[in-house]
Structure formats: C-alpha cells, structure tokens
Amino acid sequence: MARDSLWKMPSRKYADGEVVMGRWPGSVLYYEVQVTSYDDVAHLYTVKYKDGTELALKESDIRQKLKPDLEIKHFEQYSLRSRKDEKKKDEIYSEKKIFTTVKTIEKAPSKTKELEFGGRIGTFMLIFLLPATVFYLLLMCKQDDPSLMNFPSLPALESLWETRVFGIFVLWFFLQALFYLLPIGKVVEGLPLSNGKKLQYRINGFYAFIFTAAAIGILLYFQFELHYLYDHFMQFAVSAAAFSLALSIYLYVRSLKAPEEELAPGGNSGYFIYDFFTGHELNPRIGNFDLKYFCELRPGLIGWVVINLAMLLAEMKIHNLSMPSLSMILVNSFQLLYVVDALWNEEAILTTMDITHDGFGFMLAFGDLVWVPFVYSLQAFYLVGHPMVISWPVAAAITIVNCIGYYIFRSANSQKNNFRRNPADPKLANLKFIPTATGKGLLVTGWWGFVRHPNYLGDIIMALAWSLPCGFNHILPYFYVIYFICLLVHREARDEHHCKQKYGLAWERYCQRVPYRIFPYIY
C-alpha cells in the first residue's frame, strides 16, 4: 500500500535552490534561474531570475544548466571595432559581468497569433490605400489651389506610364545595389536570430551617398536636366509602385521555400494577404545581399535627397530665379542633414524593429521605395508650385526648432546605442538602469528617463520644422508631420507590446519610473 502511494506521488525533477535554465515566457530564450518552490497541485516551479523577477514555469520550460564555458557570453549587439580591438575589450571588461545573456535555444518560430494593422481586412485595404494616398498627394500638389476639398481631376491612365521613366528607376535601383556590393566599409554582426545565429552586414551607406553625389555632379556638369524628375514626377511614382509590387510578389514566393526558423515572427500567420503585406521572411538574402537591409536606407532615402535637389532646380527654372528661395533652401538643408545622419549612423538600424522583427513584404518594400522618396519630399514638391517668401528672422526661428529636434533625436539615439554597445563604459557610469532577466538594462536617466521614446519626440519636432517653411496657406505640406505623429504613436504602441512581453515585470517597473511615452506631461 505504501509502495502504491509512493508510486502515485508526482515526481519532481528540480530541487529548491537548484540553479537551472528557465525559458522566458513568450520567447525562445533561456536564462539562469533559481528554483524557489514547487506546487504539487499545479505541478509548477516558482523560479527567480537574476533581476528579482519571480515566475511560475512548467517543467517543460526548464532545462538543466549547461557547462559554464558554453552557457553564457558577454552581451553585445554589434561592434564598431575590429576583431583585434574586440579581443582587447573583452580582456579589459572580463571581470565586469553585469550584463550577460544566454545563448538562444534553436527553435522554429511559432505561428503569428496577434494580427496587427487591422488583420487580414486591414492589410488588404492598405495595399490599395497606400498607393492611392501617394498619388492623391502628388496630384494635389500640382493644383493651383491644393485645398483638401478641391479634389484633383484624374489624369488619363496612359499618361501615368512611360517605359523610359521605369527604365531610369530600375537603373537607379541597380546602381545603388552596385554601390552596396562594393568591398568598402566595415562588416558588422546583427543581433542574434531565433536560432542563435548572427548575420553580417556591410556598413557603407555613407560611401554610397558620396558616390551618388559624385554621379549627380557629373550629370549636372554635362548639363543633364535634373528637373526631368519634376516634369515626370507622377510617372516616377507609378514606376516605383510597380517595381515595389513586383518585388513584394518575388519576396513572398521565395519565402514559401524558406526554412521555418528564417520566417518573421510577425508575418507567419498562415494568411496569404497578411503575410504578403507584413513580410513572411525575416531576412531575405541573395547570397550575402540582404534585400531588406539594402532597401531600408539606400534607394529610397538617397533618392529622397536627389528628388529634393531636382525640385530646387525646377523652382529656379520655372520662376526664373538666380538662386533658390530661402524656404526651399531650408527644406533641402534640414532633410539633407537627416539623411546624412541616418547614413553616417547606419549601424544603428540593425537594432530597430524593421530589421529584428518585421519581415520584408509589401509594407516595407512600398514604404522604402515609394512612400519615403515621394511623400517625404512633399514639402519641396509643394514649394515649386506654391512659392513661399519668408524673412531671415523667421528662417532663423525655424532653424532653431529643427536644431532642437535634431539635438534630442541624435543625443537620445547616441546615448542608447553607446549603452547597448558597452554598458560598462566608464563614460556611462552616471546612467542608471533597471536590470532585466534578458541581460539588458532599461535606462531610467538621461533622455530615456525623460520620456520612453525621446528619439520619437525629436523626430516629430524636426518634422514640424520641415513643414514650417511652406507657410500656413494650406494644410497639405503638413501632411508629413500629421502622418508622422500617427506613425510614431502606432510604432510606440507596438514597441510597448513587445517590450512588455520581453522584459515582463522589469518593463512595468520602467513604466512606473518613466510614465510619459513620447510627449512629456501629455502622452
């Protein structure tokens, strides 16, 4: 009888006080935890993470601790130094083991359960709504009276397409691809994937910008009419949209043959339209050519600067000006600074949600190749047909607004990136943070103790400064800042959701310390 009772008692694999590896809920990451108790009824272990977080885990979510030399490694996301310098850095900070993280357990991502952007219906509508919005904005800008209620007449369909324009766009795309493939610039590693692997990326976007500037300079020297872009602007937008659609179809078809572990965590729903829109494959590559990473900064972002320059030259030609208007100079200068900053700090994009979470589908393809160059240049396009004369004091005031936004944007991003690269840096000793079970720290001082997304705040202030040179006669040039606020509020909500899942109680503590999301004392 006693033997039967003993046989029926639930078996317990791990003892109180035992140090094991516990899976963080909602992820495939395992971290060092200590067993504190066991519930015989629910068959759950209560474990304690290094940051003090206590969770109840099933036995299937716990693993035996690996050998010390295989178990943990210094936390780093990517390196700005050569491997020789990295070795020296590891020796210097070998005793500072505050930030450690466990190697990920290789596991295929699960199906996407939480659908964003309105799910299947929402993404289906966005596939048509996004191109329609771009074409509507461009048609409005061409009107003498671009009031919202003054709907533009639709042009003839045959006028929207010209094979030569499409050929120029394709040539532009492959020219940037050629610059991307040049063996210049350092090669760095991205963040670990779900299977523990790290992809390599060549950082040479700024060089691509310099080569592009040289090519444009040569064209202008030989009297190439760059305002051809202005004269055929709508046709270029249609060509870019057609190219992005073809690229999206290719990306989805190839993703059907991709291994499960290479699929995007947010684009693996099993629904065709949703996965086509959000992106089914996380990092589609042709050899070492990373399609998503390339499109993020190259064709569209550099193309935005070229379009602005074309608008500046078109303004001078149409209005017989010996030099550009002050408004046009401000818009070109502000946005040039923004693009150059992005390319100079290209490496920082490797930690963004676009790279680490979102797949490469219609959303990013259309956004990178169409939305960015043709919507972000809206102010310059508007000023060609609706010139605005501003005084030097007004220009100075607008410049100050842009400088404030840029200072917040750049200093906040630099603070975050420096902390991620080397949290043990003595220069960052004054920064306070909340430790998490993932090994990362959540900053609660500096800009990141002011609001949760200070870089978004700086972005919005700059967006306002880009629109102010256009005056207040129409709301159209302010579409960008209105859209950008909506975009960043939505992105902030996505960030909050993912961070809450990733950091658990540590994120709740962070939100208590930093209550405002983007706008201090407002939101």
Coordinates of C-alpha atoms in Angstrom, one line a residue:
M1 CA 0.0 0.0 0.0
A2 CA 2.8 2.4 0.9
R3 CA 4.6 1.4 -2.2
D4 CA 1.5 2.3 -4.3
S5 CA 1.1 5.7 -2.6
L6 CA 4.7 6.5 -3.2
W7 CA 4.4 5.5 -6.9
K8 CA 1.4 7.8 -7.4
M9 CA 3.1 10.9 -5.9
P10 CA 4.1 13.4 -8.6
S11 CA 7.7 13.3 -9.5
R12 CA 9.8 16.4 -9.0
K13 CA 12.9 16.8 -11.2
Y14 CA 14.4 20.0 -9.7
A15 CA 15.0 20.7 -6.0
D16 CA 14.6 24.1 -4.2
G17 CA 17.7 26.2 -4.5
E18 CA 18.9 24.4 -7.7
V19 CA 20.2 26.7 -10.4
V20 CA 18.7 25.8 -13.8
M21 CA 17.9 27.4 -17.2
G22 CA 14.3 28.8 -17.4
R23 CA 12.5 29.8 -20.6
W24 CA 11.3 33.4 -20.6
P25 CA 7.5 33.3 -21.3
G26 CA 6.6 34.1 -24.9
S27 CA 10.1 33.7 -26.2
V28 CA 12.7 31.0 -27.1
L29 CA 15.3 32.5 -24.8
Y30 CA 16.5 30.6 -21.7
Y31 CA 18.1 32.4 -18.7
E32 CA 19.8 31.3 -15.5
V33 CA 17.2 31.0 -12.7
Q34 CA 17.0 29.6 -9.2
V35 CA 14.2 27.2 -8.1
T36 CA 12.5 28.6 -5.0
S37 CA 9.5 26.3 -4.6
Y38 CA 7.3 23.7 -6.3
D39 CA 3.4 23.5 -6.4
D40 CA 2.5 19.8 -6.1
V41 CA -1.1 20.5 -7.2
A42 CA -0.4 22.7 -10.3
H43 CA 2.9 21.0 -11.0
L44 CA 4.6 24.4 -11.4
Y45 CA 8.0 25.5 -10.3
T46 CA 8.5 29.0 -8.9
V47 CA 11.8 30.3 -10.2
K48 CA 13.7 33.6 -9.6
Y49 CA 15.6 35.4 -12.3
K50 CA 18.7 37.5 -11.7
D51 CA 16.8 40.7 -11.8
G52 CA 14.5 39.5 -9.0
T53 CA 11.6 38.6 -11.3
E54 CA 9.7 35.5 -10.0
L55 CA 7.6 33.4 -12.4
A56 CA 5.8 30.1 -12.3
L57 CA 7.1 27.7 -15.0
K58 CA 6.2 24.3 -16.2
E59 CA 8.8 21.5 -16.1
S60 CA 8.9 21.5 -19.9
D61 CA 10.1 25.2 -19.7
I62 CA 13.1 24.3 -17.6
R63 CA 16.4 22.8 -18.7
Q64 CA 19.5 21.6 -16.9
K65 CA 22.2 24.1 -16.7
L66 CA 24.9 23.8 -19.4
K67 CA 28.6 23.8 -18.8
P68 CA 29.9 27.2 -17.7
D69 CA 32.0 27.8 -20.8
L70 CA 29.1 27.1 -23.1
E71 CA 26.4 28.7 -21.1
I72 CA 26.8 32.4 -21.1
K73 CA 28.7 35.0 -23.0
H74 CA 29.2 38.8 -22.8
F75 CA 26.2 40.7 -24.0
E76 CA 26.9 42.7 -27.2
Q77 CA 24.8 43.6 -30.1
Y78 CA 27.3 44.6 -32.7
S79 CA 30.8 46.0 -32.7
L80 CA 32.3 49.2 -34.1
R81 CA 35.8 47.9 -33.6
S82 CA 38.0 45.3 -35.4
R83 CA 38.1 41.8 -34.0
K84 CA 41.6 42.5 -32.6
D85 CA 40.2 45.5 -30.7
E86 CA 37.2 43.5 -29.6
K87 CA 39.6 40.9 -28.1
K88 CA 41.3 43.6 -26.1
K89 CA 38.0 45.0 -25.0
D90 CA 36.9 41.5 -23.7
E91 CA 40.1 41.3 -21.7
I92 CA 39.5 44.7 -20.1
Y93 CA 35.9 44.0 -19.1
S94 CA 36.2 40.3 -18.4
E95 CA 35.6 41.0 -14.7
K96 CA 32.5 43.1 -15.3
K97 CA 29.8 40.5 -15.7
I98 CA 26.8 42.7 -15.0
F99 CA 25.3 42.2 -18.5
T100 CA 25.3 38.6 -19.6
T101 CA 22.9 36.7 -21.8
V102 CA 22.3 33.1 -22.6
K103 CA 22.7 31.6 -26.0
T104 CA 19.3 31.1 -27.6
I105 CA 17.9 27.7 -28.0
E106 CA 17.3 26.8 -31.6
K107 CA 13.6 26.6 -32.2
A108 CA 11.3 27.4 -35.1
P109 CA 9.1 30.5 -34.6
S110 CA 5.5 29.8 -33.8
K111 CA 2.6 31.0 -35.9
T112 CA 1.7 34.7 -35.6
K113 CA -1.4 34.8 -33.4
E114 CA -1.8 38.6 -32.8
L115 CA -2.5 40.3 -36.1
E116 CA -1.7 44.0 -36.5
F117 CA -2.8 46.7 -38.9
G118 CA -6.4 45.5 -38.8
G119 CA -5.7 41.9 -39.6
R120 CA -6.5 40.4 -42.9
I121 CA -9.1 43.0 -43.9
G122 CA -6.9 45.9 -42.7
T123 CA -3.8 44.8 -44.6
F124 CA -5.9 44.1 -47.7
M125 CA -7.2 47.6 -47.7
L126 CA -3.8 49.1 -47.0
I127 CA -2.4 47.5 -50.1
F128 CA -4.7 49.8 -52.1
L129 CA -4.9 52.7 -49.7
L130 CA -1.2 53.4 -49.5
P131 CA -0.6 53.9 -53.3
A132 CA -3.9 55.9 -53.6
T133 CA -2.7 58.2 -50.8
V134 CA 0.7 58.9 -52.6
F135 CA -1.0 59.6 -55.9
Y136 CA -3.6 61.8 -54.3
L137 CA -1.0 63.9 -52.5
L138 CA 1.1 64.4 -55.7
L139 CA -2.0 65.4 -57.7
M140 CA -3.0 67.9 -55.1
C141 CA 0.5 69.5 -55.1
K142 CA 0.2 70.1 -58.8
Q143 CA -3.0 72.1 -58.4
D144 CA -3.1 75.9 -58.2
D145 CA -5.4 75.5 -55.2
P146 CA -4.4 72.5 -53.2
S147 CA -7.2 72.8 -50.6
L148 CA -8.4 69.4 -49.2
M149 CA -11.9 69.8 -50.6
N150 CA -10.7 70.7 -54.0
F151 CA -10.3 67.2 -55.4
P152 CA -8.0 66.9 -58.4
S153 CA -9.1 65.5 -61.6
L154 CA -7.8 62.1 -62.5
P155 CA -5.2 62.1 -65.3
A156 CA -5.5 59.7 -68.3
L157 CA -4.1 56.3 -67.5
E158 CA -1.8 56.3 -70.4
S159 CA -0.2 59.5 -69.1
L160 CA 0.9 57.7 -65.9
W161 CA 3.2 55.3 -67.5
E162 CA 6.4 55.8 -69.6
T163 CA 8.8 52.9 -70.2
R164 CA 11.8 55.3 -70.2
V165 CA 10.9 56.5 -66.7
F166 CA 10.5 53.0 -65.5
G167 CA 13.9 52.1 -67.0
I168 CA 15.5 55.1 -65.2
F169 CA 14.1 53.9 -61.9
V170 CA 15.3 50.3 -62.4
L171 CA 18.8 51.7 -63.3
W172 CA 18.7 53.8 -60.2
F173 CA 17.9 50.8 -58.1
F174 CA 20.7 48.6 -59.5
L175 CA 23.2 51.5 -59.3
Q176 CA 22.5 51.6 -55.6
A177 CA 22.8 47.8 -55.4
L178 CA 26.2 48.1 -57.1
F179 CA 27.4 50.7 -54.5
Y180 CA 26.1 48.3 -51.8
L181 CA 28.2 45.4 -53.1
L182 CA 31.5 47.4 -53.2
P183 CA 34.0 45.9 -50.8
I184 CA 34.4 49.1 -48.8
G185 CA 33.3 49.8 -45.3
K186 CA 33.4 47.6 -42.2
V187 CA 31.4 44.4 -41.8
V188 CA 29.5 44.0 -38.5
E189 CA 27.2 41.4 -37.0
G190 CA 23.5 42.0 -36.3
L191 CA 21.5 40.8 -33.3
P192 CA 21.1 37.1 -32.7
L193 CA 18.3 35.4 -34.6
S194 CA 15.9 32.9 -33.0
N195 CA 18.3 30.1 -33.8
G196 CA 21.3 31.9 -32.2
K197 CA 23.0 32.9 -35.5
K198 CA 24.1 36.4 -36.4
L199 CA 24.0 37.8 -39.9
Q200 CA 26.8 40.0 -41.2
Y201 CA 26.2 43.4 -42.7
R202 CA 28.5 45.7 -44.7
I203 CA 28.3 49.3 -43.5
N204 CA 28.9 51.5 -46.5
G205 CA 25.8 53.6 -46.9
F206 CA 27.6 56.9 -46.4
Y207 CA 30.1 55.9 -49.2
A208 CA 27.1 55.1 -51.4
F209 CA 25.8 58.6 -50.8
I210 CA 29.2 60.1 -51.7
F211 CA 29.4 58.1 -54.9
T212 CA 25.8 59.1 -55.8
A213 CA 26.6 62.8 -55.2
A214 CA 29.6 62.5 -57.5
A215 CA 27.5 60.9 -60.2
I216 CA 24.8 63.6 -59.9
G217 CA 27.6 66.2 -60.1
I218 CA 28.9 64.7 -63.3
L219 CA 25.4 64.7 -64.8
L220 CA 24.9 68.3 -64.0
Y221 CA 28.4 69.2 -65.3
F222 CA 27.3 67.7 -68.7
Q223 CA 24.1 69.8 -68.5
F224 CA 21.7 66.9 -67.8
E225 CA 18.3 68.4 -67.0
L226 CA 17.7 67.1 -63.4
H227 CA 14.3 68.8 -63.3
Y228 CA 13.2 66.0 -65.6
L229 CA 12.3 64.3 -62.3
Y230 CA 9.8 67.2 -61.6
D231 CA 8.3 67.0 -65.1
H232 CA 7.7 63.3 -64.8
F233 CA 7.2 63.0 -61.0
M234 CA 3.9 61.1 -61.1
Q235 CA 5.3 58.7 -63.7
F236 CA 8.3 58.0 -61.4
A237 CA 6.0 57.4 -58.5
V238 CA 3.9 54.9 -60.6
S239 CA 7.1 53.2 -61.7
A240 CA 8.4 52.9 -58.2
A241 CA 5.0 51.5 -57.0
A242 CA 5.0 48.9 -59.9
F243 CA 8.6 47.9 -59.0
S244 CA 7.8 47.6 -55.3
L245 CA 4.7 45.4 -56.1
A246 CA 6.8 43.1 -58.3
L247 CA 9.5 42.9 -55.6
S248 CA 6.8 42.1 -52.9
I249 CA 5.5 39.2 -55.1
Y250 CA 9.0 37.9 -55.5
L251 CA 9.7 38.1 -51.8
Y252 CA 6.5 36.2 -50.9
V253 CA 7.1 33.5 -53.5
R254 CA 10.6 32.9 -52.3
S255 CA 9.5 32.9 -48.7
L256 CA 7.4 29.8 -49.3
K257 CA 10.6 27.8 -49.6
A258 CA 12.4 29.4 -46.7
P259 CA 13.2 27.3 -43.6
E260 CA 10.8 27.8 -40.7
E261 CA 13.5 29.4 -38.5
E262 CA 14.0 32.2 -41.1
L263 CA 10.4 33.4 -41.1
A264 CA 9.4 36.6 -39.5
P265 CA 7.7 36.3 -36.1
G266 CA 5.2 38.9 -37.1
G267 CA 4.5 37.6 -40.6
N268 CA 3.9 33.9 -40.1
S269 CA 0.1 33.9 -39.7
G270 CA -0.7 31.5 -42.4
Y271 CA -3.0 34.1 -44.1
F272 CA -1.7 35.0 -47.6
I273 CA -2.8 38.7 -47.6
Y274 CA -1.5 39.4 -44.1
D275 CA 1.9 37.6 -44.6
F276 CA 2.2 39.2 -48.1
F277 CA 1.8 42.7 -46.5
T278 CA 3.8 42.4 -43.4
G279 CA 6.5 40.2 -44.8
H280 CA 6.8 36.4 -44.5
E281 CA 10.6 36.0 -44.5
L282 CA 12.6 38.0 -41.9
N283 CA 15.9 38.5 -43.7
P284 CA 15.6 37.5 -47.4
R285 CA 19.1 37.3 -49.0
I286 CA 20.5 36.5 -52.4
G287 CA 23.9 35.2 -51.3
N288 CA 25.2 37.9 -49.0
F289 CA 23.0 40.6 -50.5
D290 CA 20.4 41.4 -47.8
L291 CA 17.3 42.8 -49.7
K292 CA 15.6 44.3 -46.7
Y293 CA 18.7 46.0 -45.2
F294 CA 19.6 47.4 -48.6
C295 CA 16.1 48.9 -49.3
E296 CA 15.9 50.4 -45.8
L297 CA 18.5 53.1 -46.4
R298 CA 19.7 53.1 -50.0
P299 CA 17.3 53.6 -53.0
G300 CA 14.6 55.5 -51.2
L301 CA 16.5 57.5 -48.7
I302 CA 19.2 58.7 -51.0
G303 CA 16.6 59.1 -53.7
W304 CA 14.7 61.5 -51.4
V305 CA 17.7 63.8 -51.4
V306 CA 18.0 63.6 -55.2
I307 CA 14.3 64.4 -55.6
N308 CA 14.7 67.5 -53.3
L309 CA 17.6 68.7 -55.4
A310 CA 15.5 68.3 -58.6
M311 CA 12.7 70.3 -57.0
L312 CA 15.2 73.1 -56.1
L313 CA 16.4 73.3 -59.7
A314 CA 12.9 73.1 -61.0
E315 CA 11.9 76.1 -58.8
M316 CA 14.8 78.1 -60.1
K317 CA 13.9 77.3 -63.8
I318 CA 10.1 77.8 -63.5
H319 CA 10.3 81.1 -61.6
N320 CA 13.5 82.4 -63.3
L321 CA 15.4 82.6 -60.1
S322 CA 19.2 83.1 -59.9
M323 CA 19.2 81.2 -56.6
P324 CA 16.7 79.1 -54.7
S325 CA 14.2 80.6 -52.4
L326 CA 15.0 80.7 -48.7
S327 CA 12.1 78.3 -48.0
M328 CA 13.5 75.7 -50.5
I329 CA 17.0 76.0 -49.0
L330 CA 15.7 75.3 -45.5
V331 CA 13.7 72.3 -46.6
N332 CA 16.6 70.9 -48.6
S333 CA 19.1 71.6 -45.8
F334 CA 17.1 70.1 -43.0
Q335 CA 16.2 66.9 -44.8
L336 CA 19.8 66.5 -46.2
L337 CA 21.0 66.6 -42.6
Y338 CA 18.5 64.0 -41.6
V339 CA 19.5 61.6 -44.4
V340 CA 23.3 62.1 -43.9
D341 CA 22.8 61.4 -40.2
A342 CA 21.0 58.2 -41.0
L343 CA 23.7 57.0 -43.4
W344 CA 26.5 58.0 -41.1
N345 CA 24.9 56.1 -38.2
E346 CA 23.8 53.3 -40.5
E347 CA 24.8 50.6 -38.0
A348 CA 22.2 51.7 -35.5
I349 CA 19.4 50.4 -37.8
L350 CA 20.4 46.9 -37.0
T351 CA 18.6 47.1 -33.7
T352 CA 15.4 48.6 -35.0
M353 CA 12.1 46.7 -35.2
D354 CA 12.2 46.9 -39.0
I355 CA 15.3 44.7 -39.0
T356 CA 14.8 42.5 -35.9
H357 CA 11.1 41.8 -36.0
D358 CA 9.3 42.8 -39.3
G359 CA 9.5 40.6 -42.3
F360 CA 10.2 42.1 -45.8
G361 CA 6.9 42.3 -47.6
F362 CA 4.8 44.9 -49.3
M363 CA 4.7 47.2 -46.2
L364 CA 8.4 47.8 -46.1
A365 CA 9.0 47.4 -49.9
F366 CA 6.4 50.1 -50.7
G367 CA 7.4 52.2 -47.8
D368 CA 11.1 52.2 -48.6
L369 CA 10.9 52.6 -52.4
V370 CA 7.7 54.7 -52.8
W371 CA 6.5 56.3 -49.6
V372 CA 9.8 57.6 -48.3
P373 CA 11.1 59.3 -51.5
F374 CA 7.8 60.6 -52.9
V375 CA 5.9 61.5 -49.7
Y376 CA 8.8 62.8 -47.6
S377 CA 9.8 65.2 -50.4
L378 CA 6.3 66.6 -50.4
Q379 CA 7.4 70.0 -49.0
A380 CA 9.9 70.6 -51.7
F381 CA 7.4 69.5 -54.4
Y382 CA 4.8 71.8 -52.9
L383 CA 7.2 74.8 -52.9
V384 CA 7.8 74.5 -56.6
G385 CA 4.2 75.3 -57.5
H386 CA 3.4 77.4 -54.4
P387 CA 6.5 79.5 -53.5
M388 CA 6.6 81.0 -50.1
V389 CA 8.7 84.1 -49.2
I390 CA 9.9 84.1 -45.6
S391 CA 12.2 86.6 -43.8
W392 CA 15.5 85.9 -42.3
P393 CA 14.3 86.2 -38.7
V394 CA 11.6 83.6 -39.4
A395 CA 14.1 81.4 -41.1
A396 CA 16.4 81.6 -38.1
A397 CA 13.5 80.7 -35.8
I398 CA 12.6 77.7 -37.9
T399 CA 16.3 76.6 -37.9
I400 CA 16.3 76.7 -34.1
V401 CA 13.3 74.5 -34.0
N402 CA 15.0 72.0 -36.3
C403 CA 18.2 72.1 -34.3
I404 CA 16.3 71.4 -31.0
G405 CA 14.6 68.4 -32.6
Y406 CA 17.8 67.1 -34.1
Y407 CA 19.7 67.5 -30.8
I408 CA 17.1 65.5 -28.9
F409 CA 16.9 62.9 -31.7
R410 CA 20.7 62.4 -32.1
S411 CA 21.7 62.6 -28.4
A412 CA 19.0 60.2 -27.4
N413 CA 19.9 57.7 -30.0
S414 CA 23.6 58.0 -29.3
Q415 CA 23.0 57.5 -25.6
K416 CA 21.0 54.4 -26.3
N417 CA 23.5 52.9 -28.8
N418 CA 26.5 53.6 -26.7
F419 CA 24.8 51.9 -23.7
R420 CA 23.9 48.9 -25.8
R421 CA 27.4 48.6 -27.2
N422 CA 29.3 48.7 -24.0
P423 CA 27.2 49.3 -20.8
A424 CA 30.5 49.0 -18.7
D425 CA 31.9 52.1 -20.4
P426 CA 33.2 54.5 -17.6
K427 CA 31.7 57.4 -19.6
L428 CA 28.3 56.0 -19.0
A429 CA 28.8 55.5 -15.2
N430 CA 26.3 58.2 -14.4
L431 CA 23.5 56.4 -16.2
K432 CA 21.0 54.5 -14.0
F433 CA 19.2 51.5 -15.3
I434 CA 16.8 48.7 -14.4
P435 CA 18.3 45.2 -14.9
T436 CA 16.2 42.6 -16.7
A437 CA 16.2 38.9 -17.0
T438 CA 17.4 39.1 -20.6
G439 CA 20.7 40.7 -19.5
K440 CA 19.8 44.1 -21.0
G441 CA 19.3 47.2 -18.9
L442 CA 16.5 49.7 -19.2
L443 CA 17.8 53.3 -18.9
V444 CA 15.9 55.5 -16.4
T445 CA 18.2 58.5 -16.6
G446 CA 19.2 60.9 -19.3
W447 CA 16.8 61.3 -22.2
W448 CA 15.4 57.8 -21.6
G449 CA 14.4 58.8 -18.1
F450 CA 12.6 61.9 -19.5
V451 CA 10.2 60.0 -21.8
R452 CA 10.2 56.4 -23.1
H453 CA 10.8 57.4 -26.7
P454 CA 12.8 60.6 -26.7
N455 CA 14.1 59.9 -30.3
Y456 CA 10.4 59.9 -31.5
L457 CA 10.0 63.3 -29.8
G458 CA 13.0 64.7 -31.6
D459 CA 11.7 63.2 -34.9
I460 CA 8.4 64.9 -34.6
I461 CA 9.9 68.3 -33.8
M462 CA 12.1 68.1 -36.9
A463 CA 9.1 67.0 -39.0
L464 CA 7.3 70.2 -37.9
A465 CA 10.4 72.3 -38.8
W466 CA 10.4 70.8 -42.3
S467 CA 6.8 71.9 -42.9
L468 CA 7.0 75.5 -41.4
P469 CA 8.9 77.0 -44.4
C470 CA 5.8 76.2 -46.5
G471 CA 3.7 78.7 -44.6
F472 CA 0.1 78.3 -43.4
N473 CA -1.9 78.8 -46.6
H474 CA -2.7 75.1 -46.9
I475 CA -2.5 72.1 -44.7
L476 CA -1.1 69.8 -47.5
P477 CA 2.6 70.4 -46.6
Y478 CA 1.8 69.5 -43.0
F479 CA 0.6 66.0 -44.1
Y480 CA 4.0 64.7 -43.3
V481 CA 4.1 65.8 -39.6
I482 CA 0.5 64.7 -39.1
Y483 CA 1.2 61.3 -40.6
F484 CA 4.5 61.0 -38.7
I485 CA 2.8 61.6 -35.3
C486 CA 0.3 58.9 -36.1
L487 CA 3.1 56.5 -37.3
L488 CA 5.2 57.0 -34.2
V489 CA 2.3 56.7 -31.8
H490 CA 1.4 53.4 -33.5
R491 CA 5.0 52.2 -33.5
E492 CA 5.3 53.2 -29.9
A493 CA 2.3 51.0 -29.1
R494 CA 4.0 48.1 -30.9
D495 CA 7.2 48.7 -29.0
E496 CA 5.3 48.7 -25.7
H497 CA 3.6 45.4 -26.5
H498 CA 6.9 43.7 -27.5
C499 CA 8.8 45.1 -24.6
K500 CA 6.2 44.0 -22.1
Q501 CA 6.4 40.5 -23.4
K502 CA 10.2 40.5 -23.5
Y503 CA 11.0 42.2 -20.2
G504 CA 8.0 41.3 -18.0
L505 CA 8.0 42.9 -14.6
A506 CA 11.1 44.9 -15.3
W507 CA 9.2 46.8 -18.0
E508 CA 6.4 47.5 -15.6
R509 CA 8.9 49.0 -13.2
Y510 CA 10.4 51.1 -16.0
C511 CA 6.9 52.4 -17.0
Q512 CA 6.3 53.5 -13.4
R513 CA 9.7 55.3 -13.3
V514 CA 9.1 56.9 -16.8
P515 CA 5.3 57.4 -17.1
Y516 CA 5.3 59.5 -20.3
R517 CA 5.7 57.8 -23.7
I518 CA 6.6 60.5 -26.2
F519 CA 5.3 63.9 -25.2
P520 CA 6.2 64.9 -21.6
Y521 CA 3.2 65.7 -19.4
I522 CA 0.9 65.0 -22.3
Y523 CA 1.3 61.4 -23.6

